[in-house]
């Protein structure tokens, strides 16, 4: 009598879902670890290099003069207002702002590219006065950070760098402000 080998294997067709579940779990774990490590080295604060800039503050409040500085926004604001207190700022010198965002987004936004770009807009409500002994302007310069779509500012860690631009050439950052938006 000849014995035929048993070629029927149980569960061979059901192994692929297990591999997919393990792969998804490893990717999710990697995203969580990366998000934790990225948020670990971020510290809100400010660095002022220019002698013409006295203070910088951010707030969700739109006012003529700088409100109290906010380093952490617990709710997502529609706009973030940046206030610069300047003294003897040379006239004819433009200011340029660059915004960088880091931090974790949802997995949905990572895969489908729902990143809303943040831009700086001049609110044209600067409170500057010129005169006196020095040849420059003093007061408050204000601009707003908001999304192109008009949606609230996405969660993340933000760094705003403000540089002076003289004759079209942008110089090194005169001030750097870092803050965080939660949820």
mmCIF file of C-alpha atoms in Angstrom:
data_model
loop_
_atom_site.group_PDB
_atom_site.id
_atom_site.type_symbol
_atom_site.label_atom_id
_atom_site.label_comp_id
_atom_site.label_asym_id
_atom_site.label_seq_id
_atom_site.Cartn_x
_atom_site.Cartn_y
_atom_site.Cartn_z
ATOM 1 C CA UNK A 1 0.000 0.000 0.000
ATOM 2 C CA UNK A 2 1.295 3.404 -0.951
ATOM 3 C CA UNK A 3 0.861 6.255 1.436
ATOM 4 C CA UNK A 4 0.256 9.598 -0.165
ATOM 5 C CA UNK A 5 1.693 12.632 1.574
ATOM 6 C CA UNK A 6 -0.778 15.007 3.169
ATOM 7 C CA UNK A 7 -0.603 18.112 0.974
ATOM 8 C CA UNK A 8 -3.506 19.822 2.583
ATOM 9 C CA UNK A 9 -2.220 22.491 4.935
ATOM 10 C CA UNK A 10 -4.415 24.092 7.483
ATOM 11 C CA UNK A 11 -4.361 27.849 7.902
ATOM 12 C CA UNK A 12 -1.915 28.515 5.036
ATOM 13 C CA UNK A 13 -4.378 30.894 3.413
ATOM 14 C CA UNK A 14 -4.997 32.748 6.670
ATOM 15 C CA UNK A 15 -1.431 33.805 7.483
ATOM 16 C CA UNK A 16 -1.354 37.053 5.513
ATOM 17 C CA UNK A 17 -3.763 38.935 7.805
ATOM 18 C CA UNK A 18 -1.443 38.193 10.721
ATOM 19 C CA UNK A 19 1.513 39.674 8.804
ATOM 20 C CA UNK A 20 -0.495 42.781 7.928
ATOM 21 C CA UNK A 21 -1.556 43.290 11.558
ATOM 22 C CA UNK A 22 2.054 42.934 12.757
ATOM 23 C CA UNK A 23 3.297 45.371 10.075
ATOM 24 C CA UNK A 24 0.639 47.982 10.937
ATOM 25 C CA UNK A 25 1.427 47.646 14.652
ATOM 26 C CA UNK A 26 5.163 48.171 13.992
ATOM 27 C CA UNK A 27 4.498 51.257 11.848
ATOM 28 C CA UNK A 28 2.169 52.697 14.515
ATOM 29 C CA UNK A 29 4.762 52.048 17.232
ATOM 30 C CA UNK A 30 7.435 53.754 15.119
ATOM 31 C CA UNK A 31 5.204 56.824 14.605
ATOM 32 C CA UNK A 32 4.473 57.071 18.330
ATOM 33 C CA UNK A 33 8.160 56.808 19.273
ATOM 34 C CA UNK A 34 9.162 59.356 16.610
ATOM 35 C CA UNK A 35 6.446 61.766 17.757
ATOM 36 C CA UNK A 36 7.532 61.431 21.379
ATOM 37 C CA UNK A 37 11.200 62.020 20.555
ATOM 38 C CA UNK A 38 10.430 65.031 18.346
ATOM 39 C CA UNK A 39 8.289 66.682 21.025
ATOM 40 C CA UNK A 40 10.863 65.886 23.714
ATOM 41 C CA UNK A 41 13.510 68.354 22.489
ATOM 42 C CA UNK A 42 11.201 71.325 21.792
ATOM 43 C CA UNK A 43 11.240 74.198 24.268
ATOM 44 C CA UNK A 44 9.056 77.269 23.704
ATOM 45 C CA UNK A 45 10.806 80.569 24.181
ATOM 46 C CA UNK A 46 12.495 83.397 22.354
ATOM 47 C CA UNK A 47 15.901 84.472 21.154
ATOM 48 C CA UNK A 48 16.401 88.153 20.325
ATOM 49 C CA UNK A 49 19.585 89.002 18.425
ATOM 50 C CA UNK A 50 18.885 92.497 17.089
ATOM 51 C CA UNK A 51 19.464 95.453 19.435
ATOM 52 C CA UNK A 52 16.467 97.202 17.787
ATOM 53 C CA UNK A 53 13.977 94.554 18.947
ATOM 54 C CA UNK A 54 13.151 94.818 22.632
ATOM 55 C CA UNK A 55 10.534 92.091 23.001
ATOM 56 C CA UNK A 56 8.494 89.558 21.052
ATOM 57 C CA UNK A 57 5.219 87.954 22.095
ATOM 58 C CA UNK A 58 2.531 85.739 20.568
ATOM 59 C CA UNK A 59 -1.147 85.659 21.414
ATOM 60 C CA UNK A 60 -4.522 84.737 19.962
ATOM 61 C CA UNK A 61 -5.738 88.159 21.069
ATOM 62 C CA UNK A 62 -5.910 90.912 18.436
ATOM 63 C CA UNK A 63 -5.098 94.217 20.131
ATOM 64 C CA UNK A 64 -3.221 97.427 19.433
ATOM 65 C CA UNK A 65 -0.532 96.713 22.015
ATOM 66 C CA UNK A 66 1.082 93.409 22.987
ATOM 67 C CA UNK A 67 -1.079 91.283 25.292
ATOM 68 C CA UNK A 68 0.580 88.792 27.683
ATOM 69 C CA UNK A 69 2.860 86.343 25.902
ATOM 70 C CA UNK A 70 1.530 82.811 25.343
ATOM 71 C CA UNK A 71 3.968 79.950 24.853
ATOM 72 C CA UNK A 72 1.311 77.202 24.864
ATOM 73 C CA UNK A 73 -2.069 77.448 23.165
ATOM 74 C CA UNK A 74 -4.379 74.852 24.709
ATOM 75 C CA UNK A 75 -7.003 75.367 21.975
ATOM 76 C CA UNK A 76 -6.353 75.833 18.266
ATOM 77 C CA UNK A 77 -6.650 79.572 17.475
ATOM 78 C CA UNK A 78 -7.927 80.911 14.141
ATOM 79 C CA UNK A 79 -4.901 83.235 14.003
ATOM 80 C CA UNK A 80 -1.759 83.691 16.063
ATOM 81 C CA UNK A 81 -0.703 87.322 16.378
ATOM 82 C CA UNK A 82 2.993 88.125 16.699
ATOM 83 C CA UNK A 83 3.948 91.425 18.360
ATOM 84 C CA UNK A 84 7.414 92.975 18.120
ATOM 85 C CA UNK A 85 8.373 95.866 20.371
ATOM 86 C CA UNK A 86 10.984 97.809 18.431
ATOM 87 C CA UNK A 87 13.168 100.796 19.209
ATOM 88 C CA UNK A 88 15.105 102.857 16.652
ATOM 89 C CA UNK A 89 14.297 100.396 13.853
ATOM 90 C CA UNK A 90 15.947 101.784 10.712
ATOM 91 C CA UNK A 91 13.395 103.235 8.295
ATOM 92 C CA UNK A 92 13.390 101.642 4.876
ATOM 93 C CA UNK A 93 14.167 98.261 6.382
ATOM 94 C CA UNK A 94 11.571 95.573 5.679
ATOM 95 C CA UNK A 95 10.877 92.698 8.032
ATOM 96 C CA UNK A 96 10.397 89.164 6.699
ATOM 97 C CA UNK A 97 8.884 86.313 8.699
ATOM 98 C CA UNK A 98 9.406 82.606 8.147
ATOM 99 C CA UNK A 99 7.248 80.021 9.946
ATOM 100 C CA UNK A 100 8.244 76.398 10.542
ATOM 101 C CA UNK A 101 6.008 73.757 12.068
ATOM 102 C CA UNK A 102 7.113 70.489 13.581
ATOM 103 C CA UNK A 103 5.156 67.995 15.549
ATOM 104 C CA UNK A 104 2.905 65.087 15.003
ATOM 105 C CA UNK A 105 -0.256 65.087 12.997
ATOM 106 C CA UNK A 106 -2.895 62.439 12.713
ATOM 107 C CA UNK A 107 -2.128 59.310 10.735
ATOM 108 C CA UNK A 108 -4.892 60.371 8.343
ATOM 109 C CA UNK A 109 -3.136 63.674 7.601
ATOM 110 C CA UNK A 110 0.232 61.930 7.196
ATOM 111 C CA UNK A 111 -1.081 59.497 4.586
ATOM 112 C CA UNK A 112 -3.434 61.818 2.708
ATOM 113 C CA UNK A 113 -1.378 65.005 2.895
ATOM 114 C CA UNK A 114 -3.818 67.242 4.735
ATOM 115 C CA UNK A 115 -1.138 69.666 5.875
ATOM 116 C CA UNK A 116 -2.408 73.228 5.794
ATOM 117 C CA UNK A 117 0.378 75.708 5.102
ATOM 118 C CA UNK A 118 0.853 78.474 7.675
ATOM 119 C CA UNK A 119 1.654 81.949 6.361
ATOM 120 C CA UNK A 120 2.476 85.313 7.874
ATOM 121 C CA UNK A 121 0.160 88.205 6.973
ATOM 122 C CA UNK A 122 0.795 91.865 7.717
ATOM 123 C CA UNK A 123 -2.173 93.225 9.665
ATOM 124 C CA UNK A 124 -1.247 96.859 8.826
ATOM 125 C CA UNK A 125 -1.872 97.973 12.410
ATOM 126 C CA UNK A 126 1.676 98.852 13.348
ATOM 127 C CA UNK A 127 1.961 101.424 16.131
ATOM 128 C CA UNK A 128 5.206 103.106 15.133
ATOM 129 C CA UNK A 129 6.452 106.617 15.687
ATOM 130 C CA UNK A 130 9.590 108.207 14.340
ATOM 131 C CA UNK A 131 11.565 111.172 15.447
ATOM 132 C CA UNK A 132 13.793 112.076 18.296
ATOM 133 C CA UNK A 133 17.552 111.918 18.191
ATOM 134 C CA UNK A 134 17.820 108.554 16.458
ATOM 135 C CA UNK A 135 16.920 108.049 12.818
ATOM 136 C CA UNK A 136 14.497 105.174 13.250
ATOM 137 C CA UNK A 137 11.022 104.091 14.271
ATOM 138 C CA UNK A 138 9.902 102.885 17.671
ATOM 139 C CA UNK A 139 6.723 101.153 18.779
ATOM 140 C CA UNK A 140 4.906 97.907 18.004
ATOM 141 C CA UNK A 141 4.932 95.880 14.787
ATOM 142 C CA UNK A 142 2.183 93.271 14.496
ATOM 143 C CA UNK A 143 1.485 90.490 12.025
ATOM 144 C CA UNK A 144 -0.683 87.373 11.995
ATOM 145 C CA UNK A 145 -0.006 83.705 11.340
ATOM 146 C CA UNK A 146 -2.902 81.812 9.789
ATOM 147 C CA UNK A 147 -3.636 78.939 7.445
ATOM 148 C CA UNK A 148 -4.322 79.430 3.745
ATOM 149 C CA UNK A 149 -7.671 77.678 4.100
ATOM 150 C CA UNK A 150 -8.847 79.802 7.031
ATOM 151 C CA UNK A 151 -9.128 76.769 9.315
ATOM 152 C CA UNK A 152 -7.705 76.972 12.864
ATOM 153 C CA UNK A 153 -3.947 76.661 13.215
ATOM 154 C CA UNK A 154 -3.041 72.943 13.313
ATOM 155 C CA UNK A 155 -1.473 71.463 16.437
ATOM 156 C CA UNK A 156 2.293 71.359 16.568
ATOM 157 C CA UNK A 157 5.439 73.141 17.601
ATOM 158 C CA UNK A 158 6.070 76.409 15.776
ATOM 159 C CA UNK A 159 9.162 78.528 15.275
ATOM 160 C CA UNK A 160 8.875 82.014 13.775
ATOM 161 C CA UNK A 161 12.049 83.674 12.536
ATOM 162 C CA UNK A 162 11.942 87.381 11.728
ATOM 163 C CA UNK A 163 14.731 88.827 9.618
ATOM 164 C CA UNK A 164 15.415 92.272 8.268
ATOM 165 C CA UNK A 165 15.526 92.722 4.521
ATOM 166 C CA UNK A 166 17.473 95.651 3.165
ATOM 167 C CA UNK A 167 17.656 96.107 -0.598
ATOM 168 C CA UNK A 168 16.021 92.725 -1.259
ATOM 169 C CA UNK A 169 18.656 90.802 0.686
ATOM 170 C CA UNK A 170 17.321 88.906 3.709
ATOM 171 C CA UNK A 171 19.726 88.910 6.608
ATOM 172 C CA UNK A 172 20.126 86.447 9.475
ATOM 173 C CA UNK A 173 17.221 86.109 11.935
ATOM 174 C CA UNK A 174 16.893 89.139 14.202
ATOM 175 C CA UNK A 175 14.492 87.300 16.491
ATOM 176 C CA UNK A 176 13.305 83.703 16.884
ATOM 177 C CA UNK A 177 10.098 82.835 18.766
ATOM 178 C CA UNK A 178 8.951 79.271 19.531
ATOM 179 C CA UNK A 179 5.510 78.262 20.782
ATOM 180 C CA UNK A 180 3.238 75.235 20.857
ATOM 181 C CA UNK A 181 -0.378 74.651 19.782
ATOM 182 C CA UNK A 182 -2.156 71.733 21.462
ATOM 183 C CA UNK A 183 -5.049 69.552 20.293
#
